[in-house]
């Protein structure tokens, strides 16, 4: 079956540090890949996506590249801010059946001033 | 803006009670979903619906049922609540056929249920 594995958190960084959150996946076929973010007290919202190999998704300074050869979709940001403190979820959707997503367990990011 | 509204942010119920969690979306989305979120386990899909009166089991449907009588409303029902159903419940919606490509689920703010 499909699965998503994320690095465990919390990830603790100082403001302006470089961020990487690792995500690898197992899926049949050719999945689409996503990062969602959940700010404190809120629901999840889509951060970025990539629908085919070598695609790069980007938004709000975050980037992730769909690497089919390593089945990975690592999230990166060059300079984090305190306001980036949140829980980040990697997810996949296979192009078959219904439109459901499989989520990773989430990685909490804490950024200090 | 798409809005997904969950009726209760916080609920406290007793073991054995029947619990209704309500979710309403205002963007005419065909698909609606119920997930539960637990620390260390992430999000797990309970049930989803792709049309009125239609429902499909997700990964963890045991102990839950759902109702979709109107397109905009999707209810999660715990027939007899148990302590292991203490969790954060998240409702989401999406347009039909697009989520496979866009992946854009629109989430509510969640309902935190405590079963004593």
Coordinates of N, CA and C in Angstrom, one line a residue:
Chain A
X1 N 0.8 -1.2 0.0 CA 0.0 0.0 0.0 C 0.9 1.2 0.0
X2 N 0.2 2.4 0.0 CA 0.9 3.7 0.0 C 1.3 4.1 1.4
X3 N 2.4 4.7 1.5 CA 2.9 5.2 2.8 C 3.8 6.4 2.6
X4 N 3.9 7.2 3.6 CA 4.7 8.4 3.6 C 5.5 8.4 4.9
X5 N 6.8 8.6 4.8 CA 7.6 8.6 6.0 C 8.3 10.0 6.1
X6 N 8.1 10.6 7.2 CA 8.8 11.9 7.5 C 9.7 11.8 8.7
X7 N 10.7 12.7 8.7 CA 11.6 12.8 9.8 C 10.8 13.2 11.0
X8 N 11.2 12.7 12.2 CA 10.5 13.0 13.4 C 11.0 14.4 13.9
X9 N 10.1 15.0 14.6 CA 10.4 16.3 15.2 C 10.5 16.2 16.7
X10 N 10.5 17.4 17.3 CA 10.5 18.7 16.7 C 11.8 19.1 16.1
X11 N 11.8 19.8 15.0 CA 13.0 20.5 14.5 C 13.0 21.9 15.1
X12 N 14.1 22.2 15.7 CA 14.3 23.4 16.4 C 15.4 24.2 15.7
X13 N 15.1 25.4 15.2 CA 16.0 26.3 14.5 C 16.0 27.7 15.0
X14 N 17.0 28.4 14.8 CA 17.0 29.8 15.0 C 16.6 30.5 13.7
X15 N 16.0 31.7 13.9 CA 15.6 32.5 12.8 C 16.7 32.7 11.8
X16 N 16.4 32.6 10.5 CA 17.3 32.7 9.4 C 18.1 31.5 9.1
X17 N 17.9 30.4 9.8 CA 18.6 29.2 9.6 C 18.0 28.5 8.3
X18 N 18.8 27.5 7.8 CA 18.3 26.7 6.7 C 17.5 25.5 7.2
X19 N 16.4 25.3 6.5 CA 15.5 24.2 6.9 C 15.5 23.1 5.9
X20 N 15.6 21.8 6.3 CA 15.2 20.7 5.5 C 14.4 19.7 6.4
X21 N 13.3 19.3 5.8 CA 12.4 18.3 6.4 C 12.3 17.2 5.4
X22 N 12.8 16.0 5.8 CA 12.9 14.9 4.9 C 11.5 14.2 4.8
X23 N 11.2 13.7 3.5 CA 10.0 13.0 3.3 C 10.3 11.9 2.2
X24 N 10.0 10.7 2.5 CA 10.1 9.6 1.5 C 8.8 8.9 1.4
X25 N 8.6 8.2 0.3 CA 7.2 7.6 0.1 C 7.4 6.3 -0.6
X26 N 6.3 5.5 -0.4 CA 6.1 4.2 -1.1 C 4.7 4.3 -1.7
X27 N 4.7 4.0 -3.1 CA 3.4 4.1 -3.7 C 3.5 3.3 -5.0
X28 N 2.3 2.8 -5.4 CA 2.2 2.1 -6.7 C 1.9 3.2 -7.8
X29 N 2.4 3.0 -8.9 CA 2.1 4.0 -10.0 C 2.9 5.3 -9.8
X30 N 2.3 6.4 -10.3 CA 3.0 7.6 -10.3 C 2.3 8.7 -9.4
X31 N 2.6 8.7 -8.2 CA 1.8 9.6 -7.3 C 2.1 11.1 -7.5
X32 N 1.1 11.9 -7.1 CA 1.4 13.3 -6.9 C 1.8 13.5 -5.4
X33 N 2.6 14.5 -5.2 CA 3.2 14.7 -3.9 C 2.9 16.1 -3.4
X34 N 2.7 16.3 -2.1 CA 2.2 17.5 -1.5 C 2.9 17.8 -0.1
X35 N 3.0 19.0 0.2 CA 3.3 19.5 1.5 C 2.1 20.3 2.0
X36 N 1.6 20.0 3.2 CA 0.6 20.8 3.9 C 1.2 21.3 5.2
X37 N 0.7 22.5 5.6 CA 1.2 23.1 6.9 C 0.0 23.3 7.8
X38 N 0.2 23.1 9.1 CA -0.8 23.4 10.1 C -0.3 24.3 11.1
X39 N -0.7 25.6 11.1 CA -0.3 26.6 12.1 C -1.1 26.3 13.4
X40 N -0.6 26.7 14.5 CA -1.2 26.4 15.8 C -2.7 26.9 15.8
X41 N -3.6 25.9 16.2 CA -5.0 26.2 16.3 C -5.7 26.3 15.0
X42 N -5.1 25.9 13.9 CA -5.8 25.9 12.6 C -5.8 24.6 12.0
X43 N -6.6 24.5 10.9 CA -6.6 23.3 10.1 C -5.4 23.3 9.2
X44 N -5.3 22.2 8.4 CA -4.2 22.1 7.4 C -4.5 22.9 6.2
X45 N -3.4 23.4 5.6 CA -3.6 24.1 4.3 C -2.4 23.7 3.4
X46 N -2.8 23.7 2.1 CA -1.8 23.2 1.1 C -0.7 24.2 1.0
X47 N 0.6 23.8 1.1 CA 1.7 24.6 1.0 C 2.3 24.6 -0.5
X48 N 2.5 23.4 -1.0 CA 3.1 23.3 -2.3 C 2.8 21.8 -2.8
X49 N 3.0 21.6 -4.1 CA 2.7 20.3 -4.7 C 3.6 20.1 -5.9
X50 N 3.7 18.8 -6.3 CA 4.4 18.4 -7.5 C 3.7 17.2 -8.1
X51 N 3.4 17.2 -9.3 CA 2.6 16.1 -9.9 C 3.4 15.1 -10.7
X52 N 4.7 15.4 -11.1 CA 5.4 14.4 -11.8 C 6.9 14.5 -11.5
X53 N 7.6 13.5 -11.8 CA 9.1 13.4 -11.5 C 9.8 14.7 -12.0
X54 N 10.7 15.2 -11.2 CA 11.6 16.3 -11.4 C 10.9 17.7 -11.3
X55 N 9.6 17.6 -11.1 CA 8.9 18.9 -10.8 C 9.3 19.5 -9.5
X56 N 9.4 20.8 -9.4 CA 9.7 21.5 -8.2 C 8.5 22.3 -7.8
X57 N 8.0 22.1 -6.6 CA 6.9 22.9 -6.1 C 7.5 24.0 -5.2
X58 N 6.9 25.2 -5.2 CA 7.4 26.3 -4.4 C 6.3 27.2 -4.0
X59 N 6.5 27.8 -2.8 CA 5.5 28.7 -2.2 C 6.0 29.3 -0.9
X60 N 5.9 30.6 -0.8 CA 6.3 31.3 0.5 C 7.7 31.0 0.8
X61 N 8.6 30.8 -0.2 CA 10.0 30.6 0.1 C 10.4 29.1 0.4
X62 N 9.4 28.3 0.4 CA 9.6 26.8 0.6 C 9.7 26.2 -0.8
X63 N 10.5 25.1 -0.9 CA 10.6 24.4 -2.1 C 10.7 22.9 -1.8
X64 N 10.3 22.1 -2.8 CA 10.5 20.6 -2.7 C 10.5 20.1 -4.1
X65 N 11.4 19.2 -4.4 CA 11.6 18.6 -5.7 C 11.2 17.1 -5.7
X66 N 10.4 16.7 -6.6 CA 9.9 15.3 -6.7 C 11.0 14.5 -7.3
X67 N 11.6 13.6 -6.5 CA 12.7 12.8 -6.9 C 12.2 11.3 -7.0
X68 N 12.0 10.9 -8.2 CA 11.4 9.5 -8.4 C 12.5 8.5 -8.1
X69 N 13.8 8.8 -8.4 CA 14.8 7.7 -8.2 C 15.1 7.4 -6.8
X70 N 14.8 8.4 -5.9 CA 15.0 8.2 -4.5 C 13.7 8.2 -3.7
X71 N 12.6 8.3 -4.4 CA 11.2 8.3 -3.9 C 11.2 9.3 -2.7
X72 N 11.6 10.5 -3.0 CA 11.7 11.6 -1.9 C 11.1 12.9 -2.4
X73 N 10.7 13.7 -1.4 CA 10.1 15.0 -1.7 C 10.4 15.9 -0.4
X74 N 11.7 16.2 -0.3 CA 12.2 16.9 0.9 C 11.8 18.4 0.8
X75 N 11.4 18.9 1.9 CA 11.0 20.3 2.0 C 12.2 21.2 2.5
X76 N 12.4 22.3 1.8 CA 13.5 23.2 2.1 C 13.1 24.6 2.1
X77 N 13.8 25.4 3.0 CA 13.7 26.8 3.0 C 15.0 27.4 3.4
X78 N 15.4 28.4 2.7 CA 16.7 29.0 2.9 C 16.9 29.8 4.1
X79 N 15.8 30.4 4.6 CA 15.9 31.3 5.8 C 14.6 31.3 6.5
X80 N 14.5 30.5 7.6 CA 13.2 30.4 8.3 C 12.9 31.6 9.1
X81 N 11.6 31.9 9.4 CA 11.2 32.9 10.2 C 10.4 32.3 11.4
X82 N 10.2 33.1 12.5 CA 9.5 32.7 13.6 C 8.1 32.3 13.2
X83 N 7.5 33.0 12.2 CA 6.1 32.7 11.8 C 6.0 31.4 11.0
X84 N 7.1 30.8 10.7 CA 7.1 29.4 10.0 C 6.9 28.3 11.0
X85 N 6.9 28.6 12.3 CA 6.7 27.6 13.3 C 5.3 27.0 13.1
X86 N 5.3 25.7 12.9 CA 4.0 25.0 12.5 C 4.3 23.5 12.4
X87 N 3.3 22.7 12.1 CA 3.5 21.3 11.8 C 3.4 21.1 10.3
X88 N 4.3 20.4 9.7 CA 4.4 20.2 8.3 C 4.1 18.7 8.0
X89 N 3.2 18.5 7.0 CA 2.8 17.2 6.6 C 3.1 16.9 5.2
X90 N 3.8 15.8 4.9 CA 4.0 15.4 3.5 C 2.9 14.4 3.2
X91 N 2.4 14.4 1.9 CA 1.3 13.6 1.5 C 1.4 13.2 0.1
X92 N 0.7 12.1 -0.2 CA 0.7 11.7 -1.6 C -0.7 11.3 -2.1
X93 N -0.9 11.4 -3.3 CA -2.2 11.0 -3.9 C -1.9 10.2 -5.2
X94 N -2.4 9.0 -5.2 CA -2.2 8.2 -6.4 C -3.2 8.5 -7.5
X95 N -2.9 8.3 -8.7 CA -3.8 8.7 -9.8 C -4.7 7.6 -10.2
X96 N -5.3 7.0 -9.2 CA -6.3 5.9 -9.4 C -7.2 5.9 -8.3
X97 N -8.4 5.5 -8.5 CA -9.4 5.4 -7.5 C -9.9 6.8 -7.1
X98 N -10.3 6.9 -5.8 CA -10.8 8.2 -5.4 C -9.7 9.2 -5.0
X99 N -10.2 10.4 -4.7 CA -9.2 11.5 -4.5 C -8.8 11.6 -3.1
X100 N -8.3 10.5 -2.5 CA -7.8 10.5 -1.1 C -6.3 10.8 -1.1
X101 N -5.9 11.4 0.0 CA -4.5 11.6 0.3 C -4.0 10.7 1.4
X102 N -2.8 10.2 1.3 CA -2.1 9.5 2.4 C -1.1 10.5 3.0
X103 N -1.2 10.7 4.3 CA -0.3 11.7 5.0 C 0.8 11.0 5.8
X104 N 1.9 11.7 5.9 CA 2.9 11.3 6.9 C 2.5 11.7 8.3
X105 N 3.3 11.4 9.2 CA 2.9 11.7 10.6 C 3.1 13.1 11.1
X106 N 3.7 13.9 10.2 CA 3.9 15.4 10.5 C 5.2 15.6 11.2
X107 N 5.8 16.8 11.0 CA 7.0 17.2 11.6 C 6.8 18.6 12.2
X108 N 7.0 18.8 13.5 CA 6.8 20.1 14.1 C 8.1 20.9 13.9
X109 N 8.0 22.1 13.5 CA 9.1 23.1 13.3 C 8.9 24.2 14.4
X110 N 9.9 24.4 15.2 CA 9.9 25.5 16.1 C 11.1 26.4 15.8
X111 N 10.8 27.7 15.5 CA 11.8 28.7 15.1 C 11.8 29.7 16.2
X112 N 13.0 29.9 16.8 CA 13.2 30.9 17.8 C 13.9 32.2 17.3
X113 N 13.6 33.3 17.9 CA 14.2 34.6 17.4 C 15.7 34.6 17.6
Chain B
X1 N -13.4 32.8 -0.6 CA -12.6 31.7 0.0 C -13.4 30.6 0.4
X2 N -12.8 29.4 0.2 CA -13.5 28.2 0.6 C -13.6 28.2 2.1
X3 N -14.7 27.8 2.7 CA -14.8 27.7 4.1 C -15.4 26.3 4.5
X4 N -14.6 25.7 5.3 CA -15.1 24.4 5.9 C -15.3 24.7 7.4
X5 N -16.5 24.5 7.9 CA -16.9 24.8 9.2 C -17.2 23.6 10.0
X6 N -16.6 23.4 11.1 CA -16.9 22.3 12.0 C -17.7 22.8 13.2
X7 N -18.7 22.2 13.6 CA -19.7 22.8 14.5 C -19.1 23.0 15.9
X8 N -18.3 22.1 16.3 CA -17.8 22.3 17.7 C -16.3 22.2 17.7
X9 N -15.6 23.2 18.4 CA -14.2 23.1 18.5 C -13.7 22.2 19.6
X10 N -14.5 22.1 20.7 CA -14.2 21.3 21.8 C -15.4 20.6 22.3
X11 N -15.3 19.3 22.5 CA -16.4 18.5 23.1 C -15.9 17.6 24.2
X12 N -16.6 17.4 25.2 CA -16.3 16.4 26.3 C -17.5 15.5 26.4
X13 N -17.3 14.2 26.2 CA -18.4 13.3 26.3 C -18.1 12.1 27.2
X14 N -19.1 11.4 27.6 CA -18.8 10.2 28.5 C -18.8 8.9 27.7
X15 N -18.1 7.9 28.1 CA -18.1 6.6 27.5 C -19.5 6.1 27.3
X16 N -19.8 5.6 26.1 CA -21.1 5.1 25.7 C -22.1 6.1 25.1
X17 N -21.7 7.4 25.2 CA -22.6 8.4 24.6 C -22.5 8.3 23.1
X18 N -23.6 8.7 22.4 CA -23.6 8.9 21.0 C -23.1 10.3 20.7
X19 N -22.2 10.4 19.7 CA -21.6 11.7 19.5 C -21.8 12.1 18.0
X20 N -22.2 13.3 17.7 CA -22.3 13.8 16.3 C -21.3 14.9 16.1
X21 N -20.5 14.8 15.1 CA -19.6 15.9 14.7 C -20.1 16.3 13.3
X22 N -20.3 17.6 13.2 CA -20.9 18.2 12.0 C -19.9 19.0 11.2
X23 N -20.0 18.9 9.9 CA -19.1 19.6 9.0 C -19.9 20.2 7.9
X24 N -19.7 21.5 7.6 CA -20.4 22.1 6.5 C -19.4 22.9 5.6
X25 N -19.5 22.7 4.3 CA -18.6 23.5 3.4 C -19.5 24.3 2.4
X26 N -18.9 25.4 2.0 CA -19.8 26.4 1.3 C -19.3 26.6 -0.2
X27 N -18.5 25.6 -0.7 CA -18.0 25.8 -2.1 C -18.5 24.8 -3.0
X28 N -19.6 24.1 -2.7 CA -20.2 23.1 -3.6 C -19.3 22.0 -4.0
X29 N -18.4 21.6 -3.1 CA -17.5 20.5 -3.3 C -18.2 19.2 -3.3
X30 N -17.8 18.3 -4.2 CA -18.4 16.9 -4.2 C -17.8 16.0 -3.1
X31 N -16.5 16.1 -2.9 CA -15.8 15.2 -2.0 C -15.7 15.8 -0.6
X32 N -16.0 15.0 0.4 CA -15.8 15.4 1.8 C -15.2 14.2 2.5
X33 N -14.4 14.6 3.6 CA -13.5 13.6 4.3 C -13.6 13.8 5.8
X34 N -13.4 12.8 6.5 CA -13.2 12.9 7.9 C -11.9 12.2 8.3
X35 N -11.0 12.9 8.9 CA -9.7 12.4 9.4 C -9.7 12.5 10.9
X36 N -8.9 11.7 11.5 CA -8.5 11.9 12.9 C -7.0 12.1 13.0
X37 N -6.6 13.0 13.9 CA -5.2 13.4 14.0 C -4.8 13.1 15.4
X38 N -3.7 12.3 15.6 CA -3.2 11.9 16.9 C -1.7 12.1 16.9
X39 N -1.2 12.5 18.0 CA 0.3 12.7 18.1 C 1.0 11.5 17.8
X40 N 2.0 11.6 16.9 CA 2.8 10.4 16.5 C 2.2 9.5 15.5
X41 N 1.0 9.8 15.2 CA 0.3 9.0 14.2 C -0.1 9.8 12.9
X42 N -0.1 11.1 13.0 CA -0.5 11.9 11.9 C -1.9 11.9 11.6
X43 N -2.3 12.0 10.4 CA -3.7 12.0 10.0 C -4.1 10.6 9.4
X44 N -5.2 10.1 9.9 CA -5.7 8.9 9.4 C -7.1 9.0 8.9
X45 N -7.4 8.5 7.7 CA -8.7 8.7 7.1 C -9.7 7.8 7.7
X46 N -10.9 8.3 8.1 CA -11.9 7.5 8.7 C -12.9 7.1 7.7
X47 N -13.5 8.1 7.0 CA -14.5 7.9 6.0 C -14.4 9.0 5.0
X48 N -14.9 8.8 3.8 CA -15.1 9.9 2.9 C -16.3 9.7 2.0
X49 N -16.7 10.7 1.4 CA -17.9 10.7 0.5 C -17.7 11.5 -0.7
X50 N -18.1 10.9 -1.9 CA -17.8 11.6 -3.1 C -19.1 12.1 -3.8
X51 N -20.2 11.9 -3.0 CA -21.5 12.4 -3.5 C -22.5 12.2 -2.4
X52 N -23.7 12.9 -2.6 CA -24.7 12.8 -1.6 C -25.1 11.4 -1.4
X53 N -25.3 11.0 -0.2 CA -25.7 9.6 0.2 C -24.7 8.5 -0.1
X54 N -23.6 8.9 -0.6 CA -22.5 7.9 -0.9 C -21.4 8.0 0.2
X55 N -20.8 6.9 0.5 CA -19.8 6.9 1.5 C -18.8 5.7 1.2
X56 N -17.6 6.0 1.6 CA -16.6 4.9 1.5 C -15.8 4.9 2.7
X57 N -15.4 3.7 3.1 CA -14.5 3.5 4.3 C -13.1 3.9 4.0
X58 N -12.5 4.6 5.0 CA -11.1 4.9 4.9 C -10.3 3.8 5.6
X59 N -9.2 4.3 6.2 CA -8.3 3.3 6.8 C -8.7 2.8 8.2
X60 N -9.5 3.6 8.9 CA -9.9 3.3 10.3 C -11.4 3.5 10.5
X61 N -12.3 2.9 9.8 CA -13.7 3.2 10.0 C -14.3 2.5 11.2
X62 N -13.7 1.6 11.9 CA -14.3 0.9 13.0 C -14.7 1.8 14.1
X63 N -16.0 1.7 14.6 CA -16.5 2.5 15.6 C -17.1 3.8 15.2
X64 N -17.1 4.1 13.9 CA -17.6 5.3 13.3 C -18.6 5.0 12.2
X65 N -19.5 6.0 12.0 CA -20.3 5.9 10.8 C -20.5 7.4 10.3
X66 N -21.0 7.6 9.1 CA -21.1 8.9 8.6 C -22.5 9.1 7.9
X67 N -22.8 10.3 7.7 CA -24.1 10.6 7.0 C -23.9 11.8 6.1
X68 N -24.3 11.7 4.8 CA -24.3 12.8 3.9 C -25.6 12.9 3.2
X69 N -26.5 13.6 3.8 CA -27.9 13.8 3.3 C -27.9 15.0 2.3
X70 N -27.0 16.0 2.5 CA -27.0 17.1 1.6 C -25.5 17.3 1.2
X71 N -25.4 17.9 0.0 CA -24.0 18.0 -0.5 C -23.1 18.8 0.4
X72 N -23.6 19.8 1.1 CA -22.7 20.7 1.8 C -22.4 20.1 3.2
X73 N -23.0 19.1 3.6 CA -22.9 18.7 5.0 C -22.5 17.2 5.1
X74 N -21.5 17.0 6.0 CA -21.0 15.6 6.2 C -20.8 15.4 7.7
X75 N -21.5 14.4 8.2 CA -21.5 14.2 9.7 C -20.8 12.9 10.0
X76 N -20.0 13.0 11.1 CA -19.4 11.8 11.6 C -20.1 11.4 12.9
X77 N -20.4 10.2 13.0 CA -21.1 9.7 14.2 C -20.4 8.6 14.9
X78 N -20.3 8.8 16.2 CA -19.7 7.8 17.1 C -20.9 7.2 17.8
X79 N -21.2 6.0 17.5 CA -22.5 5.4 18.0 C -22.4 5.2 19.5
X80 N -21.2 4.8 20.0 CA -21.0 4.6 21.5 C -19.6 4.9 21.7
X81 N -19.4 6.2 22.2 CA -18.0 6.7 22.3 C -17.2 5.9 23.3
X82 N -15.9 5.7 23.0 CA -15.0 5.1 23.9 C -13.8 6.0 24.1
X83 N -13.0 5.7 25.2 CA -11.9 6.6 25.5 C -10.8 6.6 24.4
X84 N -10.7 5.5 23.7 CA -9.7 5.5 22.6 C -10.1 6.3 21.4
X85 N -11.3 6.9 21.4 CA -11.7 7.8 20.4 C -11.5 9.3 20.7
X86 N -10.8 9.5 21.9 CA -10.4 10.8 22.2 C -9.3 11.2 21.2
X87 N -9.6 12.4 20.5 CA -8.7 12.7 19.4 C -9.1 14.1 18.9
X88 N -8.3 14.6 17.9 CA -8.7 15.7 17.1 C -9.3 15.2 15.8
X89 N -10.5 15.7 15.4 CA -11.1 15.3 14.2 C -11.2 16.4 13.2
X90 N -10.7 16.1 12.0 CA -10.6 17.1 11.0 C -11.5 16.7 9.8
X91 N -12.3 17.7 9.4 CA -13.1 17.5 8.2 C -12.4 18.3 7.0
X92 N -12.6 17.7 5.8 CA -12.0 18.4 4.7 C -12.9 18.2 3.5
X93 N -12.8 19.0 2.5 CA -13.5 18.9 1.2 C -12.7 19.2 0.0
X94 N -13.1 18.7 -1.1 CA -12.4 19.0 -2.4 C -13.3 18.9 -3.6
X95 N -12.9 19.5 -4.7 CA -13.7 19.3 -5.9 C -13.5 17.9 -6.4
X96 N -14.5 17.4 -7.1 CA -14.4 16.1 -7.7 C -13.4 16.0 -8.8
X97 N -12.6 15.0 -8.8 CA -11.6 14.7 -9.9 C -10.4 15.6 -9.8
X98 N -10.3 16.6 -9.1 CA -9.2 17.5 -9.1 C -8.2 17.1 -8.0
X99 N -8.6 16.6 -7.0 CA -7.7 16.4 -5.8 C -6.6 15.4 -6.2
X100 N -6.9 14.5 -7.1 CA -5.8 13.6 -7.5 C -4.6 14.3 -8.1
X101 N -4.9 15.4 -8.7 CA -3.9 16.2 -9.4 C -3.4 17.4 -8.5
X102 N -4.4 18.1 -8.1 CA -4.0 19.3 -7.3 C -3.8 19.0 -5.8
X103 N -4.4 17.9 -5.3 CA -4.2 17.6 -3.9 C -4.8 18.5 -3.0
X104 N -5.6 19.5 -3.5 CA -6.0 20.5 -2.6 C -7.2 20.1 -1.8
X105 N -7.0 19.7 -0.6 CA -8.1 19.5 0.3 C -8.2 20.8 1.2
X106 N -9.4 21.2 1.4 CA -9.7 22.3 2.3 C -10.2 21.8 3.6
X107 N -9.4 22.2 4.7 CA -9.7 21.7 6.0 C -10.4 22.6 6.9
X108 N -11.3 22.1 7.8 CA -11.8 22.9 8.9 C -10.8 23.0 10.0
X109 N -11.1 23.7 11.0 CA -10.2 24.0 12.1 C -10.1 22.8 13.1
X110 N -10.9 21.8 13.0 CA -10.8 20.7 13.8 C -11.8 20.7 15.0
X111 N -12.1 19.5 15.5 CA -13.0 19.3 16.7 C -12.2 18.4 17.6
X112 N -11.9 19.0 18.8 CA -11.1 18.2 19.7 C -12.1 17.5 20.7
X113 N -12.2 16.2 20.6 CA -13.1 15.4 21.4 C -12.4 14.7 22.5
X114 N -12.9 14.8 23.7 CA -12.4 14.1 24.8 C -13.5 13.2 25.3
X115 N -13.2 11.9 25.5 CA -14.2 10.9 26.0 C -13.7 10.4 27.3
X116 N -14.5 10.7 28.3 CA -14.2 10.3 29.7 C -14.7 9.0 30.1

